[in-house]
Each structure stands twice: as C-alpha cells, then as structure tokens.
C-alpha cells in the first residue's frame, strides 16, 4: 500500500507519546546543531507509463539500496527544532511487472534534494534516550542512470528502452527516531530513525531512445529509509554535578560538669550543690538519656582508700541529682580512685584539681 509508510510513522509517533509520562518535559536542547546519517533504503515499486503504442501503467520492481543525508538546524530549547537537510538515495531495478511481454530492468536510479524539517524532541524521564518525531517538505529530483528495459521476444531478448533522464518535483517526509546522548561529550548524540519520503506528483523523464522515441512517465514515488547517524549541538554545557549530600548532623557534644571536694571529704559544699543543680536543669532541657557520675581523688592516700573515697564522692553527687529531680535509673556511678588525674602529680600529693566528680550528660 502506498500510504503504509505514513501509517507506520503515525503508529510509531503514538507509541512514543504513550511511553512518555504525562509530565514529560521537552528535551533541554537549544542552539545550532549539525547532523549526518546513513542507512538502508527500501523503495516501493514505481508505477510508470511505458512508451508503447497504447500506453500502459506498469510497475518497476526495485532492488533495495542505501540512503544518506546531512543537516544543519537550530533547537529552541522547548523541544522544537528546525533544520534543513540535503539527502541522497540510490537503488536499482530488477524487472518490469505488467504488460503482455516479460520484461527485465537494469540500471540505477538516484533521488536527491533538500528538505526543511520541523521536529520535536521528548524527555521521557531517562537521560540516556530521547524520542523525537517530525516531518518536512522540499524538492527532490529523480535521475535514471543507464536504465534498460529488455523484453523477451520470439527472436530473443530485445532492449526496448534506455533512459538517462532526470526530473524533479515537490516531496514530503515523516520522521520518527531516537537519540542517545554520549556520556562525557556534551552535545554529541547517536541517532536511529525511520523516514518515509513521498514524491506525490507525476514526473516525465526524457530518454535516449533506441526503439521508442518517447519519454518515460513516473507516477507517485514512495520510499522507506532506516538510518543511523550522529548529531552534535554547539554550546551545550555539561549538567551541573548533583549537590553534595549534606553531612549528617554532628551529635550534640556531651556536657560535662565538675564538682570539687575538700581534702579527704565526700560532702558537698554550697558551690558544689549549685553546680549539681545546674547539671540537673541542663538534663531536662536537652535530650539526655544517660548521666555518668565519675569520682576521683588525688594521690595523697593509698590506692585502696582512694578508690573507696572516689565512689563515696560519686554517690553523694548522684544523691543530690536525684534530690534535684533527676531519675535515678539514668544515673551510672563509677569511682576511679587516684587514676585519671586532671593534673598529673607524683604519689602523696594533695592536688585540689584532682579531688573531683565529673557529671557527664549523654
């Protein structure tokens, strides 16, 4: 069917739109770009009117060939882009269908010209693939190169027509493709696409006659091209790196309160009770799950005696915390004797800074 390519492009376009989520964004592409592609060309059979005494419509059966193109365009940044292209397609002929005499065909025919296209790139949420659809219109010429129609006759094969003519006319095309950005090369993309091109009017191609001094009339032409290519957009900057993850909040520093004691004493002074009260109030304002109460002594007594004295000092502070409203079950008590000196000294030294209890809120 002549319009099969148009329906195929329409189906591909609808499929691409269905894949895109409702919130799909246009591909952020803006500025001048260039592109090129090449691939496999599948022309539909060309309907012709042969130069016989009674003109007949027949079909030149084509052999598949190749297609290539180059383009330059401009992206608007909202998904739409406009471009002009130059293209070239070449295919061959196999035979001529229709008519009463079997006829083979040989030679090549080229189609070349220029198109102005409008395309729309879609962002479907994947940074590695962007579907696009579009269409265009322009002017295409068809050139026959050494076309020969050879008929089988009772006297053997006979060449009934040779043609090296050229003719041109209005053409249109529909496009559906995918682009794949190349990582680490901003602006460069690989492309794969399908193009359906049609020349809707009739063309009359002059010939170099051997038997029939007539022109060859072509009816509408349609071709299908499957292409791969590259596209490069100028001035594309790499996306900014993702923001660095915020470091986890530092745990609230443990608050420490120190209570000092007279020599060989485990009783609290007025100043000591005030510090204990401040520690109890602080524990209610911050999230405190545990309170460590650690007792220490100086080196003026024996290690055994100092160990017991450090525990009695810690117990006195813990009791005062409970009196000030702190729950007893979150308080841990420990005595370290004359170890962990705040001011390093030798044995037997009465150092006031070492006679202490530390309250640590955690």
Short mmCIF file of C-alpha atoms in Angstrom, two decimals:
data_model
loop_
_atom_site.label_atom_id
_atom_site.label_comp_id
_atom_site.label_asym_id
_atom_site.label_seq_id
_atom_site.Cartn_x
_atom_site.Cartn_y
_atom_site.Cartn_z
CA UNK A 1 0.00 0.00 0.00
CA UNK A 2 1.38 3.41 -0.94
CA UNK A 3 0.48 5.02 2.38
CA UNK A 4 1.87 2.19 4.52
CA UNK A 5 4.90 4.29 5.48
CA UNK A 6 2.72 7.17 6.64
CA UNK A 7 0.67 4.87 8.84
CA UNK A 8 3.85 3.32 10.24
CA UNK A 9 5.24 6.73 11.24
CA UNK A 10 1.91 7.66 12.82
CA UNK A 11 1.89 4.41 14.81
CA UNK A 12 5.48 4.97 15.96
CA UNK A 13 4.67 8.53 17.00
CA UNK A 14 1.66 7.42 19.04
CA UNK A 15 3.73 4.69 20.68
CA UNK A 16 6.45 7.17 21.66
CA UNK A 17 3.88 9.57 23.10
CA UNK A 18 2.28 6.72 25.04
CA UNK A 19 5.64 5.84 26.55
CA UNK A 20 6.14 9.40 27.75
CA UNK A 21 4.65 10.14 31.20
CA UNK A 22 2.02 12.83 31.44
CA UNK A 23 4.60 15.17 32.96
CA UNK A 24 7.19 14.56 30.23
CA UNK A 25 9.37 17.57 29.60
CA UNK A 26 10.85 18.78 26.36
CA UNK A 27 14.49 17.87 25.87
CA UNK A 28 16.56 20.88 27.02
CA UNK A 29 18.26 21.41 23.67
CA UNK A 30 18.97 24.91 22.39
CA UNK A 31 21.27 26.34 19.75
CA UNK A 32 22.80 25.38 16.42
CA UNK A 33 23.44 21.73 15.60
CA UNK A 34 24.66 19.61 12.71
CA UNK A 35 23.83 16.02 11.89
CA UNK A 36 24.52 13.24 9.43
CA UNK A 37 23.21 9.74 8.84
CA UNK A 38 23.26 6.77 6.51
CA UNK A 39 21.42 3.51 6.19
CA UNK A 40 19.25 1.09 4.27
CA UNK A 41 16.74 2.29 1.72
CA UNK A 42 13.64 0.31 0.72
CA UNK A 43 11.75 1.96 -2.16
CA UNK A 44 8.27 0.90 -3.09
CA UNK A 45 7.74 -0.21 -6.66
CA UNK A 46 7.50 2.73 -9.05
CA UNK A 47 4.41 2.95 -11.18
CA UNK A 48 5.28 4.09 -14.70
CA UNK A 49 3.58 4.62 -18.04
CA UNK A 50 5.61 2.88 -20.72
CA UNK A 51 6.01 4.41 -24.21
CA UNK A 52 4.08 1.98 -26.29
CA UNK A 53 1.51 2.50 -28.99
CA UNK A 54 -1.16 2.16 -26.31
CA UNK A 55 0.38 3.49 -23.08
CA UNK A 56 0.13 1.06 -20.20
CA UNK A 57 0.74 1.52 -16.49
CA UNK A 58 3.29 -0.91 -15.16
CA UNK A 59 5.50 -1.25 -12.09
CA UNK A 60 9.26 -1.08 -11.99
CA UNK A 61 10.25 -3.53 -9.25
CA UNK A 62 13.11 -2.03 -7.25
CA UNK A 63 16.12 -3.52 -5.58
CA UNK A 64 16.91 -2.06 -2.16
CA UNK A 65 19.80 0.38 -1.84
CA UNK A 66 21.20 2.96 0.53
CA UNK A 67 20.36 6.45 1.79
CA UNK A 68 22.44 9.22 3.31
CA UNK A 69 21.83 12.78 4.49
CA UNK A 70 23.40 15.79 6.22
CA UNK A 71 21.56 18.53 8.10
CA UNK A 72 22.01 21.78 9.98
CA UNK A 73 19.43 23.19 12.34
CA UNK A 74 18.51 25.14 15.44
CA UNK A 75 16.88 23.93 18.66
CA UNK A 76 14.58 26.31 20.52
CA UNK A 77 15.07 24.75 23.96
CA UNK A 78 11.39 23.83 24.36
CA UNK A 79 11.65 20.58 22.40
CA UNK A 80 11.06 22.02 18.94
CA UNK A 81 13.86 22.31 16.43
CA UNK A 82 14.05 23.35 12.78
CA UNK A 83 16.55 22.11 10.21
CA UNK A 84 17.39 21.94 6.54
CA UNK A 85 18.83 18.79 5.05
CA UNK A 86 20.42 17.53 1.88
CA UNK A 87 19.83 13.87 1.05
CA UNK A 88 20.81 11.22 -1.47
CA UNK A 89 19.30 7.79 -2.14
CA UNK A 90 20.35 5.17 -4.68
CA UNK A 91 18.57 1.97 -5.67
CA UNK A 92 18.44 -0.46 -8.56
CA UNK A 93 15.81 -2.15 -10.73
CA UNK A 94 15.04 -5.84 -11.14
CA UNK A 95 12.16 -6.19 -13.58
CA UNK A 96 9.07 -4.61 -15.06
CA UNK A 97 5.72 -6.04 -13.98
CA UNK A 98 2.65 -5.79 -16.15
CA UNK A 99 2.15 -5.95 -19.87
CA UNK A 100 1.96 -8.97 -22.12
CA UNK A 101 5.70 -9.39 -22.70
CA UNK A 102 8.03 -10.34 -19.81
CA UNK A 103 10.47 -7.51 -19.36
CA UNK A 104 13.55 -7.26 -17.17
CA UNK A 105 15.01 -3.97 -15.92
CA UNK A 106 18.55 -2.96 -15.07
CA UNK A 107 20.38 0.17 -14.06
CA UNK A 108 20.21 2.52 -11.10
CA UNK A 109 18.12 5.45 -10.07
CA UNK A 110 19.04 8.18 -7.59
CA UNK A 111 16.80 10.50 -5.65
CA UNK A 112 18.39 13.61 -4.18
CA UNK A 113 17.34 17.03 -3.00
CA UNK A 114 16.68 19.23 0.01
CA UNK A 115 14.09 19.31 2.79
CA UNK A 116 13.04 21.75 5.51
CA UNK A 117 12.01 19.85 8.63
CA UNK A 118 10.25 20.55 11.93
CA UNK A 119 10.93 18.07 14.77
CA UNK A 120 10.04 17.69 18.42
CA UNK A 121 12.34 16.03 20.97
CA UNK A 122 10.77 14.47 24.06
CA UNK A 123 12.16 13.98 27.54
CA UNK A 124 10.50 10.83 28.90
CA UNK A 125 12.49 10.81 32.13
CA UNK A 126 15.52 8.82 31.01
CA UNK A 127 18.73 10.84 30.43
CA UNK A 128 20.12 8.24 28.00
CA UNK A 129 17.31 8.27 25.43
CA UNK A 130 15.16 10.96 23.78
CA UNK A 131 12.46 10.02 21.24
CA UNK A 132 11.61 12.52 18.52
CA UNK A 133 9.05 12.87 15.73
CA UNK A 134 8.71 15.31 12.87
CA UNK A 135 8.10 15.96 9.24
CA UNK A 136 9.31 18.05 6.35
CA UNK A 137 8.80 19.20 2.80
CA UNK A 138 11.10 20.15 -0.06
CA UNK A 139 12.23 19.40 -3.58
CA UNK A 140 13.61 16.07 -4.84
CA UNK A 141 14.99 15.04 -8.22
CA UNK A 142 14.92 11.53 -9.66
CA UNK A 143 17.72 10.54 -12.03
CA UNK A 144 17.75 7.37 -14.11
CA UNK A 145 21.26 6.07 -14.83
CA UNK A 146 21.59 3.55 -17.66
CA UNK A 147 18.09 2.22 -17.22
CA UNK A 148 17.43 -0.55 -19.72
CA UNK A 149 14.17 -2.44 -20.26
CA UNK A 150 14.77 -5.76 -22.03
CA UNK A 151 11.82 -7.70 -23.37
CA UNK A 152 11.71 -11.41 -24.15
CA UNK A 153 10.65 -11.88 -27.78
CA UNK A 154 10.44 -14.93 -30.08
CA UNK A 155 13.66 -13.68 -31.65
CA UNK A 156 15.48 -13.35 -28.32
CA UNK A 157 15.96 -10.56 -25.78
CA UNK A 158 15.45 -7.06 -27.15
CA UNK A 159 16.19 -3.77 -25.43
CA UNK A 160 13.08 -1.69 -25.84
CA UNK A 161 14.13 1.40 -23.89
CA UNK A 162 17.15 3.09 -22.42
CA UNK A 163 16.91 6.10 -20.17
CA UNK A 164 19.38 8.52 -18.56
CA UNK A 165 16.97 11.31 -17.83
CA UNK A 166 16.21 13.41 -14.75
CA UNK A 167 13.10 15.11 -13.40
CA UNK A 168 12.11 16.71 -10.14
CA UNK A 169 9.17 17.83 -8.05
CA UNK A 170 7.68 18.52 -4.63
CA UNK A 171 8.40 15.95 -1.89
CA UNK A 172 7.44 15.39 1.74
CA UNK A 173 8.64 13.14 4.54
CA UNK A 174 7.69 11.89 8.01
CA UNK A 175 10.32 11.11 10.65
CA UNK A 176 10.40 9.07 13.87
CA UNK A 177 13.63 8.44 15.77
CA UNK A 178 15.59 8.03 18.98
CA UNK A 179 18.67 9.94 20.11
CA UNK A 180 21.20 8.63 22.61
CA UNK A 181 23.45 11.29 24.24
CA UNK A 182 27.10 10.26 24.54
CA UNK A 183 28.28 10.46 28.17
CA UNK A 184 31.15 12.85 28.86
CA UNK A 185 30.78 14.52 25.40
CA UNK A 186 28.21 17.32 25.86
CA UNK A 187 26.16 17.95 22.72
CA UNK A 188 27.04 14.69 20.91
CA UNK A 189 24.32 12.09 20.32
CA UNK A 190 23.88 8.91 18.32
CA UNK A 191 20.60 8.66 16.39
CA UNK A 192 18.49 5.90 14.91
CA UNK A 193 15.46 6.79 12.82
CA UNK A 194 12.88 5.81 10.25
CA UNK A 195 11.99 8.16 7.38
CA UNK A 196 9.14 7.84 4.95
CA UNK A 197 9.51 10.03 1.87
CA UNK A 198 6.97 10.59 -0.86
CA UNK A 199 7.01 12.40 -4.21
CA UNK A 200 3.27 12.74 -4.83
CA UNK A 201 3.26 14.22 -8.33
CA UNK A 202 3.97 12.68 -11.70
CA UNK A 203 7.35 13.18 -13.36
CA UNK A 204 8.21 12.89 -17.02
CA UNK A 205 11.78 11.80 -17.68
CA UNK A 206 13.33 12.33 -21.08
CA UNK A 207 15.24 9.40 -22.53
CA UNK A 208 17.82 8.35 -25.07
CA UNK A 209 15.63 6.15 -27.31
CA UNK A 210 16.73 3.13 -29.23
CA UNK A 211 13.40 1.74 -30.26
CA UNK A 212 10.74 4.09 -28.93
CA UNK A 213 11.36 7.86 -29.09
CA UNK A 214 9.13 8.58 -26.12
CA UNK A 215 9.54 9.94 -22.63
CA UNK A 216 9.02 7.82 -19.52
CA UNK A 217 6.30 9.00 -17.14
CA UNK A 218 6.66 8.23 -13.42
CA UNK A 219 3.69 8.27 -11.09
CA UNK A 220 3.95 8.81 -7.34
CA UNK A 221 7.09 7.53 -5.60
CA UNK A 222 7.43 6.33 -2.01
CA UNK A 223 10.48 5.13 -0.11
CA UNK A 224 11.34 3.87 3.39
CA UNK A 225 14.73 4.63 4.97
CA UNK A 226 16.19 3.10 8.12
CA UNK A 227 19.18 5.15 9.25
CA UNK A 228 21.77 5.57 11.97
CA UNK A 229 23.73 8.76 12.49
CA UNK A 230 25.26 11.35 14.75
CA UNK A 231 24.20 14.81 15.84
CA UNK A 232 26.29 17.49 17.51
CA UNK A 233 24.84 20.56 19.21
CA UNK A 234 27.18 23.51 19.71
CA UNK A 235 27.42 25.32 23.01
CA UNK A 236 25.94 22.58 25.17
CA UNK A 237 27.42 22.65 28.65
CA UNK A 238 27.51 19.58 30.88
CA UNK A 239 24.83 19.46 33.55
CA UNK A 240 25.94 20.68 36.95
CA UNK A 241 27.04 17.93 39.28
CA UNK A 242 24.44 16.86 41.81
CA UNK A 243 24.70 18.75 45.07
CA UNK A 244 26.89 17.08 47.62
CA UNK A 245 24.98 15.24 50.27
CA UNK A 246 24.75 17.24 53.45
CA UNK A 247 26.93 15.73 56.14
CA UNK A 248 24.99 14.10 58.93
CA UNK A 249 24.45 16.44 61.84
CA UNK A 250 27.15 16.16 64.41
CA UNK A 251 25.94 14.59 67.62
CA UNK A 252 25.35 17.11 70.33
CA UNK A 253 28.50 17.33 72.41
CA UNK A 254 28.25 15.77 75.83
CA UNK A 255 28.01 18.40 78.55
CA UNK A 256 30.33 17.94 81.48
CA UNK A 257 30.10 19.49 84.94
CA UNK A 258 32.87 19.27 87.56
CA UNK A 259 32.40 19.36 91.32
CA UNK A 260 35.47 19.74 93.56
CA UNK A 261 35.89 18.46 97.13
CA UNK A 262 37.95 19.34 100.18
CA UNK A 263 40.79 17.05 101.08
CA UNK A 264 39.62 13.64 102.32
CA UNK A 265 35.97 14.77 102.18
CA UNK A 266 32.89 13.41 100.35
CA UNK A 267 30.48 16.14 101.45
CA UNK A 268 29.15 18.78 99.08
CA UNK A 269 29.84 22.46 99.56
CA UNK A 270 27.25 25.11 98.68
CA UNK A 271 29.07 25.79 95.45
CA UNK A 272 29.09 22.07 94.66
CA UNK A 273 25.30 21.85 95.20
CA UNK A 274 24.79 24.80 92.85
CA UNK A 275 26.78 23.05 90.09
CA UNK A 276 24.80 19.82 90.63
CA UNK A 277 21.57 21.81 90.32
CA UNK A 278 22.78 23.33 87.04
CA UNK A 279 23.55 19.85 85.71
CA UNK A 280 20.07 18.64 86.71
CA UNK A 281 18.42 21.59 84.93
CA UNK A 282 20.55 21.05 81.83
CA UNK A 283 19.47 17.41 81.67
CA UNK A 284 15.83 18.48 81.37
CA UNK A 285 16.49 21.00 78.55
CA UNK A 286 18.48 18.64 76.32
CA UNK A 287 17.64 15.10 75.29
CA UNK A 288 19.55 13.26 77.98
CA UNK A 289 19.27 9.50 78.12
CA UNK A 290 22.15 8.76 80.44
CA UNK A 291 24.14 10.60 83.11
CA UNK A 292 27.58 9.39 84.11
CA UNK A 293 28.83 10.35 87.59
CA UNK A 294 32.56 9.58 87.93
CA UNK A 295 34.52 10.14 91.15
CA UNK A 296 38.28 10.84 91.51
CA UNK A 297 40.85 11.57 94.25
CA UNK A 298 44.34 12.94 94.49
CA UNK A 299 47.34 10.74 95.28
CA UNK A 300 47.66 11.59 98.97
CA UNK A 301 46.11 8.32 100.24
CA UNK A 302 46.63 4.67 99.50
CA UNK A 303 45.15 3.33 96.26
CA UNK A 304 42.64 1.18 98.15
CA UNK A 305 41.49 4.07 100.32
CA UNK A 306 41.32 6.45 97.35
CA UNK A 307 39.16 4.01 95.41
CA UNK A 308 36.55 3.93 98.16
CA UNK A 309 36.68 7.72 98.62
CA UNK A 310 36.09 8.30 94.89
CA UNK A 311 32.99 6.08 94.99
CA UNK A 312 31.59 7.91 98.07
CA UNK A 313 32.05 11.23 96.32
CA UNK A 314 30.22 9.95 93.20
CA UNK A 315 27.37 8.60 95.33
CA UNK A 316 26.99 11.96 97.12
CA UNK A 317 26.67 13.78 93.78
CA UNK A 318 24.20 11.19 92.44
CA UNK A 319 22.04 11.57 95.53
CA UNK A 320 21.99 15.34 95.06
CA UNK A 321 20.96 14.89 91.38
CA UNK A 322 18.03 12.71 92.45
CA UNK A 323 17.13 15.33 95.03
CA UNK A 324 17.07 17.91 92.21
CA UNK A 325 14.61 15.79 90.16
CA UNK A 326 16.77 13.51 88.04
CA UNK A 327 15.55 9.91 87.68
CA UNK A 328 17.87 7.51 89.46
CA UNK A 329 17.64 4.87 86.71
CA UNK A 330 19.51 7.04 84.18
CA UNK A 331 22.44 7.70 86.54
CA UNK A 332 25.50 5.46 86.48
CA UNK A 333 28.13 5.73 89.27
CA UNK A 334 31.78 4.83 89.00
CA UNK A 335 34.90 5.55 91.06
CA UNK A 336 38.39 5.77 89.58
CA UNK A 337 40.41 6.49 92.73
CA UNK A 338 43.68 8.30 92.07
CA UNK A 339 43.77 7.35 88.38
CA UNK A 340 42.83 9.69 85.50
CA UNK A 341 44.43 12.68 87.21
CA UNK A 342 43.35 16.08 85.90
CA UNK A 343 46.73 17.47 86.99
CA UNK A 344 49.50 14.89 86.75
CA UNK A 345 51.41 14.58 90.07
CA UNK A 346 53.56 12.10 91.87
CA UNK A 347 52.32 9.95 94.79
CA UNK A 348 51.31 11.59 98.09
CA UNK A 349 50.43 14.97 96.55
CA UNK A 350 47.32 16.90 97.71
CA UNK A 351 46.15 18.43 94.43
CA UNK A 352 42.73 20.21 94.67
CA UNK A 353 42.00 19.78 90.92
CA UNK A 354 42.23 16.00 91.25
CA UNK A 355 39.68 15.80 94.13
CA UNK A 356 36.61 15.94 91.92
CA UNK A 357 33.46 14.35 90.47
CA UNK A 358 32.53 14.72 86.82
CA UNK A 359 28.88 14.76 85.71
CA UNK A 360 28.59 13.86 82.01
CA UNK A 361 25.22 14.28 80.27
CA UNK A 362 24.68 11.98 77.29
#
